[in-house]
mmCIF file of N, CA, C and O in Angstrom:
data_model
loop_
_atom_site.group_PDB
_atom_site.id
_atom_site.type_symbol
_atom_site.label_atom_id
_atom_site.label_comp_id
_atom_site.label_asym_id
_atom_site.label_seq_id
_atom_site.Cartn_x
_atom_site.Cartn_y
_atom_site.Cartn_z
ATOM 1 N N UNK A 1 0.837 -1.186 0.000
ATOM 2 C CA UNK A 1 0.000 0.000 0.000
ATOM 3 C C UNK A 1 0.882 1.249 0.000
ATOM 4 O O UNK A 1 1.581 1.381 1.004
ATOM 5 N N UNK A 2 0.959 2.024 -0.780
ATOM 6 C CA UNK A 2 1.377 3.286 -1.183
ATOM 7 C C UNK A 2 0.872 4.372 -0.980
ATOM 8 O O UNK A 2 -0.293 4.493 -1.360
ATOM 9 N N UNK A 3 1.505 5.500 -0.349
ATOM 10 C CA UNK A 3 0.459 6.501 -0.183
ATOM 11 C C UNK A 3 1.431 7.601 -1.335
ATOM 12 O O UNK A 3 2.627 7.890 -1.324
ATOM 13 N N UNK A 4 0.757 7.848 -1.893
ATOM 14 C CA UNK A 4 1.129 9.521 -2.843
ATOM 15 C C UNK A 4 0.888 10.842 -2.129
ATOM 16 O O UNK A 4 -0.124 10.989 -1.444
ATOM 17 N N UNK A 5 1.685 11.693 -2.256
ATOM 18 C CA UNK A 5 1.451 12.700 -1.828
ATOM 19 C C UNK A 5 1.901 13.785 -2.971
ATOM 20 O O UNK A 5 2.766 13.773 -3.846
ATOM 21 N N UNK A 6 0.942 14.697 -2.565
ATOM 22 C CA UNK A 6 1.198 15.738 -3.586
ATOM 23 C C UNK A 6 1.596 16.832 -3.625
ATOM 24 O O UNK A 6 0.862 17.734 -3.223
ATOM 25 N N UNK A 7 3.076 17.157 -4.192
ATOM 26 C CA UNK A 7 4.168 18.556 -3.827
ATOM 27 C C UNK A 7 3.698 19.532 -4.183
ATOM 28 O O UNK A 7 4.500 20.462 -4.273
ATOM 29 N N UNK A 8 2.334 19.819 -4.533
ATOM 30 C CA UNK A 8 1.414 21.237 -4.239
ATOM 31 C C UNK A 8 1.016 21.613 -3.197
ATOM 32 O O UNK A 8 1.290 22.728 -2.751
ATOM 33 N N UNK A 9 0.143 20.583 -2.478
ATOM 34 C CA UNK A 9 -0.422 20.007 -1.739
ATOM 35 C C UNK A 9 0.910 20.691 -0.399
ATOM 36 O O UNK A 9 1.010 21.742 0.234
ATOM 37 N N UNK A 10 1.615 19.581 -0.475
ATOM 38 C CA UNK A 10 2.246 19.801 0.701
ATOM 39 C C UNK A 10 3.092 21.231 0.839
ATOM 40 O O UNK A 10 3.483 21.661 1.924
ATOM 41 N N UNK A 11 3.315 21.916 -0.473
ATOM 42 C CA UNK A 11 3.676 23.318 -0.661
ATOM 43 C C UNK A 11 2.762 23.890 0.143
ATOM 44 O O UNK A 11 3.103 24.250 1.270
ATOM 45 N N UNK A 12 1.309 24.082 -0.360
ATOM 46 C CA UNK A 12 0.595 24.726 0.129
ATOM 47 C C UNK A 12 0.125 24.981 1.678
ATOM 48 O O UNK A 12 -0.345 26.012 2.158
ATOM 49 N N UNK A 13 0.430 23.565 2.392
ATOM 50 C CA UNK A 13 0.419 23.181 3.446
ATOM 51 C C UNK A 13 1.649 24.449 4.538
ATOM 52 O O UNK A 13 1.687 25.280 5.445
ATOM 53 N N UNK A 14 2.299 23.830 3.698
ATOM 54 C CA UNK A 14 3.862 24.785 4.906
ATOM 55 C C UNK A 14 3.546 26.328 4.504
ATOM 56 O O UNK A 14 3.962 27.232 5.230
ATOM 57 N N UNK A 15 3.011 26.526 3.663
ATOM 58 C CA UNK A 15 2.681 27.937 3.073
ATOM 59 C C UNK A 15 2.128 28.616 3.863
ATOM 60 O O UNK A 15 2.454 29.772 4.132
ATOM 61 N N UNK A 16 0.780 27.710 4.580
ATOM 62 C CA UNK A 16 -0.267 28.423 5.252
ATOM 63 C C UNK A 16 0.478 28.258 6.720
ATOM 64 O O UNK A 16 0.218 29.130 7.550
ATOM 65 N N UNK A 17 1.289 27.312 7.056
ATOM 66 C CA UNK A 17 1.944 27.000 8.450
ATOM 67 C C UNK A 17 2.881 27.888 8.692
ATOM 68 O O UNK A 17 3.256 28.010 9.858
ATOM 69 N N UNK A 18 3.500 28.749 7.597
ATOM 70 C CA UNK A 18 4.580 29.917 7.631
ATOM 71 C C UNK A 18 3.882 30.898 7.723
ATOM 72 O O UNK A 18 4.055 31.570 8.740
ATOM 73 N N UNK A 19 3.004 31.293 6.887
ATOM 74 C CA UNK A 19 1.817 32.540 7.010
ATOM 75 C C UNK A 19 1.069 32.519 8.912
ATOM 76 O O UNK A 19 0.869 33.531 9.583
ATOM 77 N N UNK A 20 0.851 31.333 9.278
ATOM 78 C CA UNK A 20 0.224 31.295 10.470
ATOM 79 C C UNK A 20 1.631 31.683 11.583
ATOM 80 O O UNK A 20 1.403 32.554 12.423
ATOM 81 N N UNK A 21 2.832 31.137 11.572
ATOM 82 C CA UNK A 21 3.435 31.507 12.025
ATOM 83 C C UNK A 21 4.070 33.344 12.112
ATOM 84 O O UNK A 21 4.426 34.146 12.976
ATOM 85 N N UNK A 22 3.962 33.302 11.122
ATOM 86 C CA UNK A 22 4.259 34.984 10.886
ATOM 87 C C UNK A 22 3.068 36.228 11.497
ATOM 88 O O UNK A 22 3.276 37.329 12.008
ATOM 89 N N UNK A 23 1.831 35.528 11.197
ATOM 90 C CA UNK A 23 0.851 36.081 11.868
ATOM 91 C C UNK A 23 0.862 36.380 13.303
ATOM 92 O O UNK A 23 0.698 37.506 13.773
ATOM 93 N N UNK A 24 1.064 35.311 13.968
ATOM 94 C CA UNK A 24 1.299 35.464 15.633
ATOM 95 C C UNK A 24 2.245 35.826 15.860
ATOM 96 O O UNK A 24 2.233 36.374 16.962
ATOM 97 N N UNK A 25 3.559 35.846 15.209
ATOM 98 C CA UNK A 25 4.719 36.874 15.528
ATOM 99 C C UNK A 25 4.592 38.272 15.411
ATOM 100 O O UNK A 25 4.951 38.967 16.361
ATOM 101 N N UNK A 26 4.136 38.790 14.390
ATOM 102 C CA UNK A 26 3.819 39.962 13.976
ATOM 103 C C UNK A 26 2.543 40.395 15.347
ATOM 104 O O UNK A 26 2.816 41.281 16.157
ATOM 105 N N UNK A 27 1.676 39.899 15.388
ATOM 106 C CA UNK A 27 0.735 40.436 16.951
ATOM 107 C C UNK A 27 1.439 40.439 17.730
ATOM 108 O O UNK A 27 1.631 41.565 18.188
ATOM 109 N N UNK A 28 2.373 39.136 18.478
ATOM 110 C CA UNK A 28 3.460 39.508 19.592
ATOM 111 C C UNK A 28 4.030 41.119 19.729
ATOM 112 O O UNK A 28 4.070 41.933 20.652
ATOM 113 N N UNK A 29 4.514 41.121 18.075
ATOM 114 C CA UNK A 29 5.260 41.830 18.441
ATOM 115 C C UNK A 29 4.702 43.574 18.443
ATOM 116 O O UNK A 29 5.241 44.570 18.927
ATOM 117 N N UNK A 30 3.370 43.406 17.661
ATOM 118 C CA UNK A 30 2.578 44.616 17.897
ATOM 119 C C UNK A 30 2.410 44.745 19.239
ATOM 120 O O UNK A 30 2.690 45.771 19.858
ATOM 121 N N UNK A 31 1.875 43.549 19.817
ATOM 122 C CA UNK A 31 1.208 43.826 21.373
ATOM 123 C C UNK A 31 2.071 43.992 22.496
ATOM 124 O O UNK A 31 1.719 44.388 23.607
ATOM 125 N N UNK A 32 3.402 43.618 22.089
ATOM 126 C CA UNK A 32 4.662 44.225 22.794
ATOM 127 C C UNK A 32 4.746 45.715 22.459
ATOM 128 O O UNK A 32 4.290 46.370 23.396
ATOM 129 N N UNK A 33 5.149 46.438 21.499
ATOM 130 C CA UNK A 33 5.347 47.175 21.173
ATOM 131 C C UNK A 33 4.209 48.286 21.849
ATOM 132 O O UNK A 33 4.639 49.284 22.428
ATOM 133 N N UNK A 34 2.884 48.064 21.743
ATOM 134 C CA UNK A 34 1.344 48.529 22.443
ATOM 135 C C UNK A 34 1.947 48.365 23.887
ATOM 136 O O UNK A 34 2.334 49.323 24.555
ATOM 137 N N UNK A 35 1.986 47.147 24.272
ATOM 138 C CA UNK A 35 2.185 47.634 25.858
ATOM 139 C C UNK A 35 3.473 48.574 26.623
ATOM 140 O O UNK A 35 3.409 49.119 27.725
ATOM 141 N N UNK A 36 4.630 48.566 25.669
ATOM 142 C CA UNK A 36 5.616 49.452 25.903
ATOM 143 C C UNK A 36 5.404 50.676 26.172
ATOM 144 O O UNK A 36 5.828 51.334 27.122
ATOM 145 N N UNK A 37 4.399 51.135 24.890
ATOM 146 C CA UNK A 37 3.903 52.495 24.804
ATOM 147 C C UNK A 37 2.861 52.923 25.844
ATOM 148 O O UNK A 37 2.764 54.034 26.364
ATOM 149 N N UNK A 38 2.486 52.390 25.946
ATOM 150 C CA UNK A 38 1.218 52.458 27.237
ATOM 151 C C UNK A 38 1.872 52.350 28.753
ATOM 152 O O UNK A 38 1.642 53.079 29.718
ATOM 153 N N UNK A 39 2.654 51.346 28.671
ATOM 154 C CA UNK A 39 3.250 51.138 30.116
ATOM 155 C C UNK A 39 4.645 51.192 30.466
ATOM 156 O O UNK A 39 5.127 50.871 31.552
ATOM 157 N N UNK A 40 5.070 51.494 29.756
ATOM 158 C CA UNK A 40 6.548 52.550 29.397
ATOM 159 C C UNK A 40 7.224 52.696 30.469
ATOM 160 O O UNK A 40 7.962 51.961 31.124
ATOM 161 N N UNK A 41 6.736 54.141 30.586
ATOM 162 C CA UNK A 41 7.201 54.964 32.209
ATOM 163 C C UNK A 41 6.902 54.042 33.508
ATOM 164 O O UNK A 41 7.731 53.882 34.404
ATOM 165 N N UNK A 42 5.696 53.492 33.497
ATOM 166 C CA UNK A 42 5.478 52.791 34.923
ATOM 167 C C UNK A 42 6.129 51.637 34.818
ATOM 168 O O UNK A 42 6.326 51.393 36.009
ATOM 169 N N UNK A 43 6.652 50.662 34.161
ATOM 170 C CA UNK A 43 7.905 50.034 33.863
ATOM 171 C C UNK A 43 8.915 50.192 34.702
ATOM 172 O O UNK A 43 9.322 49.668 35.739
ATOM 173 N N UNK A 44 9.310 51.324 33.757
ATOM 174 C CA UNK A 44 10.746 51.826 33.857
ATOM 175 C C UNK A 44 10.859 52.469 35.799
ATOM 176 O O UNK A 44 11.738 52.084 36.571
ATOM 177 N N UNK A 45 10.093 53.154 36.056
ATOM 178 C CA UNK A 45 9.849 53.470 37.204
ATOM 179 C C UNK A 45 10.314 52.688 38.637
ATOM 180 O O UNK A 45 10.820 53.104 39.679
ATOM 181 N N UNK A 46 9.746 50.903 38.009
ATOM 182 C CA UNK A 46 9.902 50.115 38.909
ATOM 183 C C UNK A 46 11.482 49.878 39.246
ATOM 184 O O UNK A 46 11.968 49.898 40.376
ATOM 185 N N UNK A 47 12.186 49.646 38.008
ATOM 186 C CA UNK A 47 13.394 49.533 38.032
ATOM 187 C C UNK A 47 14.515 50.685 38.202
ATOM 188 O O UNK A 47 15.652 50.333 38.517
ATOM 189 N N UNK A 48 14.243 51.960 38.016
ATOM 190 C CA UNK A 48 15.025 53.303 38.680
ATOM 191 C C UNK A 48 14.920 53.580 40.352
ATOM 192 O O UNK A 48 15.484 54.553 40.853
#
């Protein structure tokens, strides 16, 4: 029994698994960037 697989198929696959990955990096790094700006000073505060 043989299974075929198909190098579109599995292109398309890692395609959407790289796109999904990039997606949640890119929010990380917005929502880092958002909370910096917002909570910045009171941050920094703790540690001076």
């Amino acid at each position: 029994m043989s299974t075929q697989h198909d190098p579109l198929e599995l292109d398309q696959e890692n395609a959407r698994f790289a796109a999904t990955g990039l997606a949640v990096w890119l929010a990380l790094t917005v929502l880092a960037i958002v909370v910096l700006l917002l909570f910045g000073p009171a941050i920094s505060a703790i540690f001076v």
